[in-house]
């Protein structure tokens, strides 16, 4: 049946007055705090009218009914998704039009992006602050290809992002030429290795089920990205009866996160309570602000030092039990909470062995007991190697660490004998002293090169802190490759104080994730600080325009070291191993690793896209006044960027 | 233990090499600064030898030239070894002289931004 005929047929179904559409109430929240509600929600005014109006009234529009994508918007609105960062594409034109016209461009609000990778990374950064996922739309082929690296980062970082890829499945009826180049049998194949779930709905009812299911799966720890492949034809068809059923929207009910086995929890508690020097290592443990509080409880109960590996703010940096990575060397029991890489926590690898082969070394004492709690064990795929090297442990719990902590805390409390309480308290005293010394060492290290030009990363980071310290601040960059000074010297204590790392370390994440996180902070009334790497920004600088367009303020301090310094030493190392002088080609580092000659004028780049900007700043004495000026601009609602020439790390 | 043995071997080697390599006293700090940049040392250690995530702190008070030389030539750590074909003895000695010339930083307690 030709598409035109198919549409006439569908209109005919409506015109006969068959029970057609039903369903959803726009914008109704289904949050977990609300009481249970029926799974079939009442119809909107528009959809209800379909059942009561005469065929003549319904057939006013050219398509002869209500487009299916309007129903899709009703479904999406029940999930309370606030924003939809996306780059426009013809394969999702149906739902695009419904979102902005039928849906009023609210919940979600469409945010114009200039690259699909930026759109997904914005959702990634937004979640790290807001704890809620965003939706993004993309062309199912070329757009999804652009989006893949950002989806991979979200996968590795266990962050939910909901991606809808438009795709015109019907080869006989889709437009020829470019739209057919942009169609595929199975767009999900491109990202199936690093998404939790994907589906290709073939009916509106199927879409309703799949959309709610996708949201539910994405939001069940371990979190992760999901994909819906959305047929262009389905978006544009008018709503019709689905068999003998009326359309309905399933109610979203959050799934309880998985907890560690109760027997394993007790055994872990027994080991921790009996340990002379237990150490807690946390990476993606604190999914929510409450996770930090729970970890503090556990650490104080044991007076155990905590290594925060930093994929989230897991533990207050100012706490006396906060310590560095080397603390594992003296531990007799180590508990790892949602570690991305347990092997590398207790071992090291040096890229400098004989014949240029790396060498492994243990970081821990023989006999050290290892405990792991990780939800990632519930979701391991084969192809991409984000599961890292295999590390044998003594107790392994496949469960969510934050959800398991309350039971573990109670079990530890019960397991600590009175006779050990003095020894545990003494451990705390030693930790206080060590923490104070560690802080003093970090501050003294920051003084090295303090007045140098290019500006030292420690100076840049602390001048920035001085400019925002009286405000409700949030660091919205993964690290900025500034030797971790913000983690060492800023008082990171709250969940929103830092967004953590990207997960997959795909470069190009930093700028768009910062804009997504800044969006969440804008809505919370916070100031966002982005320590922006130069190489990272140039992957998709169009996100600067998105920030200006949608009035998403942030203070971006460019860490402009004019090179890909992560890569410099790889090339240098190869040259040294081979007894060859590395070719610098007239630059300051090996050919292919420098971003100079010409130097990029990031301040002009930002200005051209609607930002306030200043630079290049090379003299550290000029930094403080420029920062004061920039902070005022950001507080007025405009994003601001300072192009700062910096030391490499 | 392994680290200690390596260190002792390095020190022993340093004593031997000190008889054959260019005396550090003849080195030139100004030339050393140039060599430090030209040979890419700054890329991991910073222009002032301050160190960071990618490389150790080299200055102020660098290790004695003999140990420094042995380490650079034979590093088994994260830094790859720099043989003479890549970094000459003259450049190495000058670089050390540059590191020696870098003054000690202020006490952090005298910098307001580090006492907030």
JSON list of C-alpha atoms in Angstrom, two decimals, chain A residues 111 118 121-123 125-126 476 499 509-521 528 530 532 543-548 550 552-554 611:
[
{"chain": "A", "resi": 111, "resn": "UNK", "atom": "CA", "xyz": [18.08, 23.29, 23.08]},
{"chain": "A", "resi": 118, "resn": "UNK", "atom": "CA", "xyz": [27.78, 17.93, 22.29]},
{"chain": "A", "resi": 121, "resn": "UNK", "atom": "CA", "xyz": [27.66, 15.17, 26.57]},
{"chain": "A", "resi": 122, "resn": "UNK", "atom": "CA", "xyz": [25.39, 17.99, 27.73]},
{"chain": "A", "resi": 123, "resn": "UNK", "atom": "CA", "xyz": [22.99, 15.33, 29.00]},
{"chain": "A", "resi": 125, "resn": "UNK", "atom": "CA", "xyz": [27.06, 16.76, 32.47]},
{"chain": "A", "resi": 126, "resn": "UNK", "atom": "CA", "xyz": [23.51, 17.73, 33.39]},
{"chain": "A", "resi": 476, "resn": "UNK", "atom": "CA", "xyz": [31.76, 21.69, 35.88]},
{"chain": "A", "resi": 499, "resn": "UNK", "atom": "CA", "xyz": [31.13, 16.67, 38.24]},
{"chain": "A", "resi": 509, "resn": "UNK", "atom": "CA", "xyz": [33.61, 15.77, 26.45]},
{"chain": "A", "resi": 510, "resn": "UNK", "atom": "CA", "xyz": [34.76, 18.64, 28.64]},
{"chain": "A", "resi": 511, "resn": "UNK", "atom": "CA", "xyz": [33.18, 21.66, 26.97]},
{"chain": "A", "resi": 512, "resn": "UNK", "atom": "CA", "xyz": [29.71, 20.22, 26.29]},
{"chain": "A", "resi": 513, "resn": "UNK", "atom": "CA", "xyz": [29.53, 18.43, 29.64]},
{"chain": "A", "resi": 514, "resn": "UNK", "atom": "CA", "xyz": [30.36, 21.73, 31.32]},
{"chain": "A", "resi": 515, "resn": "UNK", "atom": "CA", "xyz": [27.48, 23.42, 29.52]},
{"chain": "A", "resi": 516, "resn": "UNK", "atom": "CA", "xyz": [25.08, 20.64, 30.53]},
{"chain": "A", "resi": 517, "resn": "UNK", "atom": "CA", "xyz": [26.23, 20.81, 34.14]},
{"chain": "A", "resi": 518, "resn": "UNK", "atom": "CA", "xyz": [26.03, 24.60, 34.06]},
{"chain": "A", "resi": 519, "resn": "UNK", "atom": "CA", "xyz": [22.45, 24.31, 32.86]},
{"chain": "A", "resi": 520, "resn": "UNK", "atom": "CA", "xyz": [21.58, 22.29, 35.96]},
{"chain": "A", "resi": 521, "resn": "UNK", "atom": "CA", "xyz": [23.49, 24.75, 38.14]},
{"chain": "A", "resi": 528, "resn": "UNK", "atom": "CA", "xyz": [29.60, 27.16, 37.36]},
{"chain": "A", "resi": 530, "resn": "UNK", "atom": "CA", "xyz": [34.85, 25.30, 33.97]},
{"chain": "A", "resi": 532, "resn": "UNK", "atom": "CA", "xyz": [38.59, 24.24, 30.04]},
{"chain": "A", "resi": 543, "resn": "UNK", "atom": "CA", "xyz": [28.64, 24.31, 22.15]},
{"chain": "A", "resi": 544, "resn": "UNK", "atom": "CA", "xyz": [29.80, 27.80, 23.15]},
{"chain": "A", "resi": 545, "resn": "UNK", "atom": "CA", "xyz": [27.07, 29.17, 20.92]},
{"chain": "A", "resi": 546, "resn": "UNK", "atom": "CA", "xyz": [24.52, 26.82, 22.50]},
{"chain": "A", "resi": 547, "resn": "UNK", "atom": "CA", "xyz": [25.43, 28.19, 25.93]},
{"chain": "A", "resi": 548, "resn": "UNK", "atom": "CA", "xyz": [25.04, 31.79, 24.75]},
{"chain": "A", "resi": 550, "resn": "UNK", "atom": "CA", "xyz": [20.12, 29.47, 25.76]},
{"chain": "A", "resi": 552, "resn": "UNK", "atom": "CA", "xyz": [23.55, 29.17, 30.25]},
{"chain": "A", "resi": 553, "resn": "UNK", "atom": "CA", "xyz": [26.21, 31.10, 32.17]},
{"chain": "A", "resi": 554, "resn": "UNK", "atom": "CA", "xyz": [29.55, 29.69, 33.25]},
{"chain": "A", "resi": 611, "resn": "UNK", "atom": "CA", "xyz": [30.35, 35.14, 25.15]}
]
